[in-house]
Short mmCIF file of C-alpha atoms in Angstrom, two decimals:
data_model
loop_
_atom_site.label_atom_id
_atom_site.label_comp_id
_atom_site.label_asym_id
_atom_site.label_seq_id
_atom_site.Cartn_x
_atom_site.Cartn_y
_atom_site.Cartn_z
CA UNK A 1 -17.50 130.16 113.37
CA UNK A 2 -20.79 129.27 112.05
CA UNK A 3 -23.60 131.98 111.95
CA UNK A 4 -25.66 131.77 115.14
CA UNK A 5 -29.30 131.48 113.01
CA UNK A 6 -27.62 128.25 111.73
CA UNK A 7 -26.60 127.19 115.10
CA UNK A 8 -30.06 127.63 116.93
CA UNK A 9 -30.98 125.38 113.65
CA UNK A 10 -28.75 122.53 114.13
CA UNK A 11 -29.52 122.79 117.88
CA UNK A 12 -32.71 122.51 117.73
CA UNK A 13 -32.94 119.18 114.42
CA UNK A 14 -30.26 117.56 117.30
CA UNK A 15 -32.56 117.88 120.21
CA UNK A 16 -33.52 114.16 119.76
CA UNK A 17 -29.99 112.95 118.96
CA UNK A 18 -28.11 114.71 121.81
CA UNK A 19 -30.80 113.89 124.14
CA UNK A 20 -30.19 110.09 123.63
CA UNK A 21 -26.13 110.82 124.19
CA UNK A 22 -27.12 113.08 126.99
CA UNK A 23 -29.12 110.39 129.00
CA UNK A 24 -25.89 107.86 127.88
CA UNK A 25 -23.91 110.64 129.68
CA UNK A 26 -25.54 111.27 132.69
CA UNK A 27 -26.00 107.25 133.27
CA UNK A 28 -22.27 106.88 132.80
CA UNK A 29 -21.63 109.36 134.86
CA UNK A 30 -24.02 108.74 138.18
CA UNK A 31 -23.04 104.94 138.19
CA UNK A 32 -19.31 105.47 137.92
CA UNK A 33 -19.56 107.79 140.73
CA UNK A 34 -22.03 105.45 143.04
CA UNK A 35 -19.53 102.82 142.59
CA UNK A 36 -16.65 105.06 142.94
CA UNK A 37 -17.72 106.05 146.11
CA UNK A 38 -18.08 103.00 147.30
CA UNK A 39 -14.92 101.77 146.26
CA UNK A 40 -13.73 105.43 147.97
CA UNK A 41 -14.86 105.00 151.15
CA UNK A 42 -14.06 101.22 151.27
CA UNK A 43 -9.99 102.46 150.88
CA UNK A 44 -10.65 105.46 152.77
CA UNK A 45 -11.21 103.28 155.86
CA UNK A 46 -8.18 101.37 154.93
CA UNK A 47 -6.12 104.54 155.11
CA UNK A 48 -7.25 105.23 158.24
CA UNK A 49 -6.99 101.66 159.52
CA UNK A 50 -4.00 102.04 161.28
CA UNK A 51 -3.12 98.88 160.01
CA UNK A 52 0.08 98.92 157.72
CA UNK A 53 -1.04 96.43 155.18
CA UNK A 54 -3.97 97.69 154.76
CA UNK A 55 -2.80 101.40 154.50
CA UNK A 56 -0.23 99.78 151.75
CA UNK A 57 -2.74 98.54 149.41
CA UNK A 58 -4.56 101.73 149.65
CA UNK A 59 -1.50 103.52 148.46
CA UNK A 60 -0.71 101.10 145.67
CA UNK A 61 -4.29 102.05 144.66
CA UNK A 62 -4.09 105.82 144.96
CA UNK A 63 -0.64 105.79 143.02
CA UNK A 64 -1.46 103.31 140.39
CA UNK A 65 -5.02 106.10 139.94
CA UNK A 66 -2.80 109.36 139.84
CA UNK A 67 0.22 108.23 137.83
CA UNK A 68 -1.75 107.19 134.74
CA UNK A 69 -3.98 109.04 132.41
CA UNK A 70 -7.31 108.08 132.74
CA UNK A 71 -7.82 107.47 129.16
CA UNK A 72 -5.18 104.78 129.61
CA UNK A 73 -7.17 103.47 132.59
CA UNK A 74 -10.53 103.67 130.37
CA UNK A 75 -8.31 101.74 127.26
CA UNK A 76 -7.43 99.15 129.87
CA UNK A 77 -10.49 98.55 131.10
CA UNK A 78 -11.98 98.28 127.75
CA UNK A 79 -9.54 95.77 126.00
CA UNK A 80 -9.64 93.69 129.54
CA UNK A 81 -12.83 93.88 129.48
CA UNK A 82 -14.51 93.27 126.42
CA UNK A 83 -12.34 89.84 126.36
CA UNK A 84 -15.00 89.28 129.16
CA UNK A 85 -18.05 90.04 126.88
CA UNK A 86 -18.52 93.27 128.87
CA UNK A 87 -19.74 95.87 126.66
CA UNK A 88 -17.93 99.41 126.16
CA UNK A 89 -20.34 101.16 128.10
CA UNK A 90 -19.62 98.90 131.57
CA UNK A 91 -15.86 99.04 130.57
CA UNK A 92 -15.85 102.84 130.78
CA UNK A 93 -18.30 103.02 133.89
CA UNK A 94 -15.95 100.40 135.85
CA UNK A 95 -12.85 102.25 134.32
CA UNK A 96 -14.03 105.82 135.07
CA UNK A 97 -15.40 104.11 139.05
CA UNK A 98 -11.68 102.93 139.46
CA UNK A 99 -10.27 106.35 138.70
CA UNK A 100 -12.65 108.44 140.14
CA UNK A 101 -12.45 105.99 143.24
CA UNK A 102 -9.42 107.19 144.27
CA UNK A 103 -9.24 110.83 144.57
CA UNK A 104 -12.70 110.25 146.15
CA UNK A 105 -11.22 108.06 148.85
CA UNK A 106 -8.64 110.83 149.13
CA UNK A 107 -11.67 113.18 149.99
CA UNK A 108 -13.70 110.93 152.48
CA UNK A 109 -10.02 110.45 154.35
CA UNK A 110 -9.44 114.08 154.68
CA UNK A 111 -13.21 114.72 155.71
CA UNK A 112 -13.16 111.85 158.22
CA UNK A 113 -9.93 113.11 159.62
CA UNK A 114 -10.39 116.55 160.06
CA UNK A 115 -13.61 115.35 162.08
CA UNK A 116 -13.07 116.39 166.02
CA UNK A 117 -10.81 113.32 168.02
CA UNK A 118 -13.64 114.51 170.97
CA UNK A 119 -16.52 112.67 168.30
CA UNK A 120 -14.67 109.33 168.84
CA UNK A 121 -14.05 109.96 172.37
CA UNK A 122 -17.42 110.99 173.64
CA UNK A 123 -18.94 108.15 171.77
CA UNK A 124 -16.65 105.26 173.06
CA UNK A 125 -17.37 106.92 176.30
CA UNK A 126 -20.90 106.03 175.84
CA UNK A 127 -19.83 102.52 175.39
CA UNK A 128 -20.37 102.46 171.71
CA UNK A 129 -17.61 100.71 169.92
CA UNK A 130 -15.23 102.12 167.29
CA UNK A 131 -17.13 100.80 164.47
CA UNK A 132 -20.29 101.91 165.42
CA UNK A 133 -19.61 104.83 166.34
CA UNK A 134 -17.48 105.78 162.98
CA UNK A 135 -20.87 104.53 161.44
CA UNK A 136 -23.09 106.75 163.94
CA UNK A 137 -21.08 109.88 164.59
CA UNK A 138 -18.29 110.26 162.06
CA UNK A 139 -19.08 109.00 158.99
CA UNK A 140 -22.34 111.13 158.80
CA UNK A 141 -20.40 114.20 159.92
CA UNK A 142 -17.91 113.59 157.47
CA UNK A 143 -20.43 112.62 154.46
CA UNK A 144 -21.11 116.58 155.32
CA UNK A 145 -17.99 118.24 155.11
CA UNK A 146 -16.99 115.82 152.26
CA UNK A 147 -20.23 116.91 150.05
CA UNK A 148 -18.69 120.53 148.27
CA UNK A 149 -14.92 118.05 146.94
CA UNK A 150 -17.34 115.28 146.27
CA UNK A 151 -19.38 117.71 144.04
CA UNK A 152 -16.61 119.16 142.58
CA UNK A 153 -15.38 115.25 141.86
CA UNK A 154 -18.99 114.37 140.75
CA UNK A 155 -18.80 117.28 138.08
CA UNK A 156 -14.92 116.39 137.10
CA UNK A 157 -16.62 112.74 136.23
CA UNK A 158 -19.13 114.19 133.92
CA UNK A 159 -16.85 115.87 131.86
CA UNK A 160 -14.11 113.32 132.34
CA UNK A 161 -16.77 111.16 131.19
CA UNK A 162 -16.66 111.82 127.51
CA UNK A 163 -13.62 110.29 126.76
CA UNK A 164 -15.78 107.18 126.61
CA UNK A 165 -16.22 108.36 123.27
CA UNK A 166 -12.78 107.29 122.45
CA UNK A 167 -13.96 103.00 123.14
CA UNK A 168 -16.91 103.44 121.25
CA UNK A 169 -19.96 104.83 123.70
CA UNK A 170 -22.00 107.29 121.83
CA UNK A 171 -22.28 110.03 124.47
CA UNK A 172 -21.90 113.63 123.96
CA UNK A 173 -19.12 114.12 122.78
CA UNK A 174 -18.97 111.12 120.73
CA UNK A 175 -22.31 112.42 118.95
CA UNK A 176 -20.81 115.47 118.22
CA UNK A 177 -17.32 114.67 116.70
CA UNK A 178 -19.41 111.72 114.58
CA UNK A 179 -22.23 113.96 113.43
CA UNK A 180 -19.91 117.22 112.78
CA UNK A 181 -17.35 114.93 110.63
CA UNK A 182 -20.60 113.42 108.91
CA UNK A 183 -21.52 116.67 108.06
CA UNK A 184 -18.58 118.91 107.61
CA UNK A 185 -19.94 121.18 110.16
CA UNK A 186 -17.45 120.23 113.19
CA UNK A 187 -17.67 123.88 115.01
CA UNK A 188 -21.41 123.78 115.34
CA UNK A 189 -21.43 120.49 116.75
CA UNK A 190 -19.00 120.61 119.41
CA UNK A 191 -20.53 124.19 120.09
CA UNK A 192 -23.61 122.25 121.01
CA UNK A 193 -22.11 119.69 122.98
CA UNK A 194 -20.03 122.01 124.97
CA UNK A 195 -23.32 123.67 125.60
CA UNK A 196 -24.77 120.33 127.19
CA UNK A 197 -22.42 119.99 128.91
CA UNK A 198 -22.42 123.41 130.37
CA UNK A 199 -26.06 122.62 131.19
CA UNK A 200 -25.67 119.99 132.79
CA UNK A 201 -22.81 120.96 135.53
CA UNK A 202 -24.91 123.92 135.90
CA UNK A 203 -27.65 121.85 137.30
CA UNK A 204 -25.09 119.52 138.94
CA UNK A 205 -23.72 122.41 140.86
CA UNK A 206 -27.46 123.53 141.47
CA UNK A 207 -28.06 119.98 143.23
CA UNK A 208 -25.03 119.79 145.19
CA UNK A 209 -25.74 123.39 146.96
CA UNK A 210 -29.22 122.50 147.37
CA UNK A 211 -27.61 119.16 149.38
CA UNK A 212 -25.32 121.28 151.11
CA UNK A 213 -28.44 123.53 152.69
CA UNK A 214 -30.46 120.47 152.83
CA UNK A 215 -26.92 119.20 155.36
CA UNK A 216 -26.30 122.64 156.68
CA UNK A 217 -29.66 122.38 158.76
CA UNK A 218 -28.05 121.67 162.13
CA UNK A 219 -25.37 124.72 161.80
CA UNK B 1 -21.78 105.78 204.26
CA UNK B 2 -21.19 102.73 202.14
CA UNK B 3 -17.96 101.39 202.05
CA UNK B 4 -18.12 99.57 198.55
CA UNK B 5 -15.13 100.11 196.65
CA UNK B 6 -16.15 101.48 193.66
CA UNK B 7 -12.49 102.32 191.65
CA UNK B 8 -9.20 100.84 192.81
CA UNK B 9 -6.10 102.01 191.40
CA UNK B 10 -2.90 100.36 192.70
CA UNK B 11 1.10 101.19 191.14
CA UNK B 12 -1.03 102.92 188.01
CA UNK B 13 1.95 104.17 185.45
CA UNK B 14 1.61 105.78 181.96
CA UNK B 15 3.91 107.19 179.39
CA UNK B 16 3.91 109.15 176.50
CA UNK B 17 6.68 108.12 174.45
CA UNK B 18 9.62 109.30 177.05
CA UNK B 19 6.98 111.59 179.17
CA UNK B 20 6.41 109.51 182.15
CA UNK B 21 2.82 111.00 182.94
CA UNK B 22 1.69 109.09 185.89
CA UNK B 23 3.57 107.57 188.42
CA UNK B 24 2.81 104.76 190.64
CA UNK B 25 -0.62 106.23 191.45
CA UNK B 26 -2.36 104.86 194.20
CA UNK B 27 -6.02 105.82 194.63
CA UNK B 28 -9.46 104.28 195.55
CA UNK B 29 -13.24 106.00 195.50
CA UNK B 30 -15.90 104.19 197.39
CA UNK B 31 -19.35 104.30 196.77
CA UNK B 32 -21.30 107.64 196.65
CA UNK B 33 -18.02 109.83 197.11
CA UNK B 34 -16.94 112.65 195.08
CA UNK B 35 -13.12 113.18 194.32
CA UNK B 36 -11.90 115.98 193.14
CA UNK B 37 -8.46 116.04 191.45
CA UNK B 38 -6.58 119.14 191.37
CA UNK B 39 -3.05 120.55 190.32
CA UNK B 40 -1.16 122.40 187.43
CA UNK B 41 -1.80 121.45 183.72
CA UNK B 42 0.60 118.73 183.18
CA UNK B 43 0.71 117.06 186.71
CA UNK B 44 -1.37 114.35 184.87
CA UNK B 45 -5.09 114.56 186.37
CA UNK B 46 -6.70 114.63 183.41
CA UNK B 47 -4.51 111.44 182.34
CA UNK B 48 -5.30 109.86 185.22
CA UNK B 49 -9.20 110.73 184.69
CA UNK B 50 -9.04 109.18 180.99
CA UNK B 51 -7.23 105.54 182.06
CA UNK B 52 -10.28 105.04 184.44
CA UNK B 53 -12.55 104.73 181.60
CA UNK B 54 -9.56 103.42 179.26
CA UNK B 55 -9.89 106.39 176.70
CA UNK B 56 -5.95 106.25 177.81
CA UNK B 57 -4.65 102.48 178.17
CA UNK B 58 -2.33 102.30 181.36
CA UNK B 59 1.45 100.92 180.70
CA UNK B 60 1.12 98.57 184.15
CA UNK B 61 -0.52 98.71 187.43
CA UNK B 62 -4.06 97.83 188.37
CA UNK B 63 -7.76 99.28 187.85
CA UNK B 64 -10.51 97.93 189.72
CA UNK B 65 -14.05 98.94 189.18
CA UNK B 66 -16.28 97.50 191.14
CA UNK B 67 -14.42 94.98 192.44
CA UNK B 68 -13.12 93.66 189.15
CA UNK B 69 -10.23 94.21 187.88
CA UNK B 70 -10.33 95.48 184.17
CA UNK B 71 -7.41 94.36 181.56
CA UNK B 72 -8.04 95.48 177.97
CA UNK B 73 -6.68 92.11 176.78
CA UNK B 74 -9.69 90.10 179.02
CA UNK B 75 -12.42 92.76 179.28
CA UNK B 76 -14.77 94.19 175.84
CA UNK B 77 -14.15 97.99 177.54
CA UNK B 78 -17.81 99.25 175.93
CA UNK B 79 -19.19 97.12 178.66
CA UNK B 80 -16.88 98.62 181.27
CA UNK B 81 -17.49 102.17 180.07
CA UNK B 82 -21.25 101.79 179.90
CA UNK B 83 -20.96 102.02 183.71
CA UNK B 84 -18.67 104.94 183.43
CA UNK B 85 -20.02 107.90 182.34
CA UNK B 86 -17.59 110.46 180.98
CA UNK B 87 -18.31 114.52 180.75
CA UNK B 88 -15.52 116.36 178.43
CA UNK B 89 -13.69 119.83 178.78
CA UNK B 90 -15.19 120.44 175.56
CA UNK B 91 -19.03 119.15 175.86
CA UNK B 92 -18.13 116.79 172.60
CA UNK B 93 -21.94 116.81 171.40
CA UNK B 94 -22.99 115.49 168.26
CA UNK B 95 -23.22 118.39 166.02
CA UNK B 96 -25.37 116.66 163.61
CA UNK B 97 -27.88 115.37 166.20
CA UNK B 98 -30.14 117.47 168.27
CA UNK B 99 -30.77 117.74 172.25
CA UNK B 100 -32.95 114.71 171.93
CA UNK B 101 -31.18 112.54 169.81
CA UNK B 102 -27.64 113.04 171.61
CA UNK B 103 -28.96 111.44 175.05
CA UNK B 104 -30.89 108.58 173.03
CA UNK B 105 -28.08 107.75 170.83
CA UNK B 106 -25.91 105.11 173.20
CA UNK B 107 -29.36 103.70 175.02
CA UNK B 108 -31.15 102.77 171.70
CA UNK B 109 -27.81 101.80 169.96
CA UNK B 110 -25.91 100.20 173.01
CA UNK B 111 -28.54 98.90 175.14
CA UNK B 112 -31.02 98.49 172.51
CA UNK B 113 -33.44 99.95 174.30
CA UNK B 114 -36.86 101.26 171.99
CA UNK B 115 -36.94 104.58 171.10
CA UNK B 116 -39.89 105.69 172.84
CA UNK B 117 -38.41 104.34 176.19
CA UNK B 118 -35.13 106.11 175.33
CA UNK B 119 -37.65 109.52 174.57
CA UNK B 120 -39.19 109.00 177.65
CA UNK B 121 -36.04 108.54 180.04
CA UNK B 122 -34.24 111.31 178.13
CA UNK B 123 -36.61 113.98 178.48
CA UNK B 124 -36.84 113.11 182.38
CA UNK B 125 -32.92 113.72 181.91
CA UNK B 126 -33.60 117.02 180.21
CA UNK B 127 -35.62 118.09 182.20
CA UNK B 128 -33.87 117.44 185.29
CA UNK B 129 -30.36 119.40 183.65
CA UNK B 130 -33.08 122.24 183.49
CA UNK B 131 -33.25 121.70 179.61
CA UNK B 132 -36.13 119.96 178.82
CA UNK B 133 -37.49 123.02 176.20
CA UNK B 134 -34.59 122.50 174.37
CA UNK B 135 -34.54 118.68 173.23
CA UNK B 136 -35.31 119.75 169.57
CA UNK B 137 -32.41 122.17 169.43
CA UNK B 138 -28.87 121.73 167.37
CA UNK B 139 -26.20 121.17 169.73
CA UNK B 140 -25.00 124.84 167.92
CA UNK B 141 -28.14 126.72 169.06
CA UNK B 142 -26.88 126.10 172.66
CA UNK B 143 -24.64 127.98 175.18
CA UNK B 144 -21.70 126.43 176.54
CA UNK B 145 -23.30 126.11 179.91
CA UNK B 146 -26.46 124.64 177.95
CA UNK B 147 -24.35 121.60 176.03
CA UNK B 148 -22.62 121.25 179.10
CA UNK B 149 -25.80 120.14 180.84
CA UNK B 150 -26.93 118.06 177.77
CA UNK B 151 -23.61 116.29 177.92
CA UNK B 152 -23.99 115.38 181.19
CA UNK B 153 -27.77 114.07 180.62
CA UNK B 154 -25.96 112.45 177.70
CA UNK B 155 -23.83 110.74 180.26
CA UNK B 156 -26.72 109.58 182.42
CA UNK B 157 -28.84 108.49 179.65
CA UNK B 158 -26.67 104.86 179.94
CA UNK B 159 -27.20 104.62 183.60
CA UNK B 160 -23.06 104.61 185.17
CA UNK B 161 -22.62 103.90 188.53
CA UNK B 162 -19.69 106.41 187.84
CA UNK B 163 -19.23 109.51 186.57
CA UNK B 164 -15.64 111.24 185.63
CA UNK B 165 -15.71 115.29 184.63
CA UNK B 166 -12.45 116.24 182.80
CA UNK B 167 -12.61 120.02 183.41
CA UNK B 168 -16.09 120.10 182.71
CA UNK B 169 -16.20 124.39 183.36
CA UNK B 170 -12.92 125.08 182.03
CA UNK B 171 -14.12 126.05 178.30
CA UNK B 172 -17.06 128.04 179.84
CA UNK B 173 -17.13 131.68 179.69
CA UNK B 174 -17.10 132.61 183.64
CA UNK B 175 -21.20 133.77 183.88
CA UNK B 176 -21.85 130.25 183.13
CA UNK B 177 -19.86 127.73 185.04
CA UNK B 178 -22.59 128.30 188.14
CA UNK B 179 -25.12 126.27 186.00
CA UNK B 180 -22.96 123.39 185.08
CA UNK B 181 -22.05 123.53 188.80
CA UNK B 182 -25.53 122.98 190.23
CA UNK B 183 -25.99 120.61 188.16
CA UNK B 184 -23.41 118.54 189.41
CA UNK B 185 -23.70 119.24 192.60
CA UNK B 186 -27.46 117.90 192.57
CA UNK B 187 -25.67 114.64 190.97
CA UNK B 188 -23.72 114.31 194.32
CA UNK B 189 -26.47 114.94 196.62
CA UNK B 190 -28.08 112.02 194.65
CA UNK B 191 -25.36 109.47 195.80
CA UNK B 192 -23.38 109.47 192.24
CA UNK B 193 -19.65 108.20 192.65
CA UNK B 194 -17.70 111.26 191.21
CA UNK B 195 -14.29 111.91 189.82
CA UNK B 196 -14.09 115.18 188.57
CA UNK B 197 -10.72 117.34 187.25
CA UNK B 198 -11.25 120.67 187.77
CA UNK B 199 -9.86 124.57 188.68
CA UNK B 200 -13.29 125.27 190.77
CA UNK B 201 -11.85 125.73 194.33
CA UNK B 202 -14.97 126.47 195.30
CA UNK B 203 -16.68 123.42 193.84
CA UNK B 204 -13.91 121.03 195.66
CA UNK B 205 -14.16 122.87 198.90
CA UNK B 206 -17.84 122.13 198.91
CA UNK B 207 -18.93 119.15 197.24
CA UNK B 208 -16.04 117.44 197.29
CA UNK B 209 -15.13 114.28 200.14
CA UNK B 210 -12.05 113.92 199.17
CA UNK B 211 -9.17 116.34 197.16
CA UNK B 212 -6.43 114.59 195.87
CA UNK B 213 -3.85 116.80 194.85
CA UNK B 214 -0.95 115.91 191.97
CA UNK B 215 1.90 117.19 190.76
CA UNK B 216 4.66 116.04 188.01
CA UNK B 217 2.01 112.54 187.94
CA UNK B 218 2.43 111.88 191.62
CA UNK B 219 -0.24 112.12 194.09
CA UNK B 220 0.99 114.40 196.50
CA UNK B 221 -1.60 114.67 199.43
CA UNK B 222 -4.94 113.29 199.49
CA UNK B 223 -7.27 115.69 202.19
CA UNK B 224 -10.74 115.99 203.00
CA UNK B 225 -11.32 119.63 201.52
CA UNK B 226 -10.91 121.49 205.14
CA UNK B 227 -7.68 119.14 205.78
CA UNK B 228 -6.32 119.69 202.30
CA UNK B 229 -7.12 123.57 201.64
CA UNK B 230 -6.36 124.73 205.27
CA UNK B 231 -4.07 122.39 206.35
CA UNK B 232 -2.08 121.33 204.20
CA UNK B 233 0.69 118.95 204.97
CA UNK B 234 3.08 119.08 202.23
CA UNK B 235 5.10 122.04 201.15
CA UNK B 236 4.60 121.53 197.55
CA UNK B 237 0.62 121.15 198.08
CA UNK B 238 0.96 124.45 200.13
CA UNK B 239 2.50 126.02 197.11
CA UNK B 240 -0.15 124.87 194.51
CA UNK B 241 -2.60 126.47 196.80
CA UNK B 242 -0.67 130.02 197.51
CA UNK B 243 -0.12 130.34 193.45
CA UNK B 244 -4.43 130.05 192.95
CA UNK B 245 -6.00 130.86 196.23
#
């Protein structure tokens, strides 16, 4: 272990360094979850489709997602990719949105589903039609109940998010594996990137309870 | 009286699966006239109330409302259920949207009407359910007897020329069904074409023009209230009415 006087040390002469991976981090991390829940809700709806097809490919999805490791998915992405001219940064954002993707359209299903059948009812009553009214009346309810699993998913991403260090991005962890072999000084290193990270879902979880009252207004 | 035919059921059937729910149902409301459906759980009232305003698609057999008869397969059924308001056992307000913004919802997004005219009608709504200070609320801040009455405003906001109740007191604690009562009782001195499913006795005997009372999803005698509670013809109807008078 290295003496904590030295640690505070290195912390402090990495400040500049870690702060560049930490922004690399962060922007990997709130893009791949924007588009993953896109690309969530988009099969979310298909699983609720009642349409067979469309509940197939949904599946097909979801199984491809949860039988492979991600860093397979990221290695996939990046060697398919970068064929493309897409850099490694876009390969692991689009390879950690398609994993992430799924178990977040697993999430908006459950939320949409375990939304009152009375919702749908009173608003078709109204004369709304189904779409608008899963637009209106679900969908926001939903968004609600979804928010504490999407949090938890958001926070899985960030840390999930460092094995981008393994095609080449120079995030966290990436920083600190380089720097600490450069330097013979591994333990401090990864001592300070495990304390970004800790940071950092710290004020993630902060956020997401802050959105939660911020929901929670009409309980 | 008017003698416009405002719902026309002929040979109505419905299954679930093999649970043969209504049979051969035969009913029609004219204009202005309140019917009130009663029987045991299961005799299929409430199944009947939901194919009028096609929450529940009939198997075969006619519906007629307003003179036209409405197929899923012909008819967009938003347009037919704009003009029939529906009022649930269990209120079925928007949680996430307050007093105000429940009864603008379906005007402003349906009818496209602006949101100041839907403001304007709604609190006129509000305030005639008795509820006018509460249009800022949550739906959760209210009583049962309070989102009842929002419901129904809810329900007028889009104008019908009917309304159906599906038990609309039957998930009320008992010191506040007399509210949701009035309420609808002021609806039928107004002239509003009612269908309403309920255990109220006291509500049919009063308000009602016509009782129609089912069992097993037949329609087993159809009575003015006097006819129907005092006299009844049929032995099974006589029954009903021994087990919950």
């Amino acid at each position: 272990m290295p003496s904590l006087p030295h640690l505070f040390e290195v912390l402090i002469s990495s400040y500049d360094q870690f702060l560049h991976a930490t922004w690399l981090t962060l922007k990997l991390t709130v893009i791949s979850i924007m588009i993953a829940m896109v690309i969530g809700l988009f099969f979310a709806l298909l699983k609720i489709s009642r349409i067979k097809g469309l509940e197939a490919i949904a599946n097909f999805y979801i199984f491809i997602v949860r039988g492979t490791p991600l860093i397979v998915q990221i290695f996939i992405f990046y060697f398919g990719l970068t064929e493309l001219n897409i850099s490694d940064f876009w390969a692991a954002t689009l390879g950690l949105a398609f994993h992430n993707g799924a178990y977040i359209a697993e999430i908006f299903r459950g939320a949409i589903q375990s939304i009152d059948k009375g919702q749908m009812e009173a608003g078709r009553s109204l004369g709304m039609s189904r779409t608008l009214t899963m637009r209106r009346i679900i969908l926001p309810q939903a968004f609600r109940r979804a928010l504490p699993p999407l949090g938890n998913q958001f926070i899985i991403g960030l840390k999930d998010s460092s094995l981008a260090a393994f095609i080449g991005v120079y995030e966290i962890f990436n920083l600190a594996t380089t720097q600490g072999s450069d330097s013979f000084d591994s333990m401090t290193w990864l001592i300070i990137c495990a304390i970004y990270y800790l940071i950092l879902v710290f004020l993630l979880t902060m956020l997401v309870s802050y959105m939660e009252k911020r929901l929670a207004v009409s309980d | 009286m008017s003698t416009r035919e405002m719902i026309r059921i002929e040979k109505l059937n419905k299954s679930f699966g093999d649970l043969h729910v209504l049979k051969d149902i035969d009913m029609t409301v004219k204009e202005s006239d309140v019917v009130v459906l009663i029987g045991a759980s299961g005799s299929g009232k409430s199944t009947l109330l939901r194919c009028i305003n096609f929450l529940e698609i009939k198997d075969n057999g006619k519906i007629m409302i307003q003179g036209e008869e409405i197929d899923p397969a012909t008819h967009n059924l938003n347009d037919v259920r704009q003009n029939v308001g529906m009022v649930f056992q269990h209120f079925n307000l928007f949680p996430h949207k307050t007093v105000l913004e429940n009864v603008i919802e379906a005007p402003v997004q349906v009818k496209k009407v602006t949101r100041n005219e839907a403001e304007e009608q709604a609190k006129v709504l509000l305030e005639k359910v008795g509820l006018e200070d509460k249009a800022d609320e949550y739906p959760s801040r209210l009583s049962g007897g309070q989102k009842q009455r929002v419901a129904i405003a809810r329900s007028l906001a889009m104008e019908p020329d009917i309304m159906l109740f599906d038990e609309p007191t039957s998930a009320l604690d008992p010191e506040l069904v007399g509210e949701v009562l009035a309420t609808m009782k002021e609806l039928a001195n107004e002239g509003m074409t009612m269908v309403v499913v309920t255990h109220e006795m006291g509500f049919a005997r009063e308000v009602a023009d016509w009782v129609v009372y089912m069992h097993d999803g037949y329609i087993v005698e159809t009575g003015k209230p006097i006819e129907l509670f005092d006299h009844p013809k049929e032995e099974r109807t006589k029954e009903f009415l021994s087990t919950i008078l």
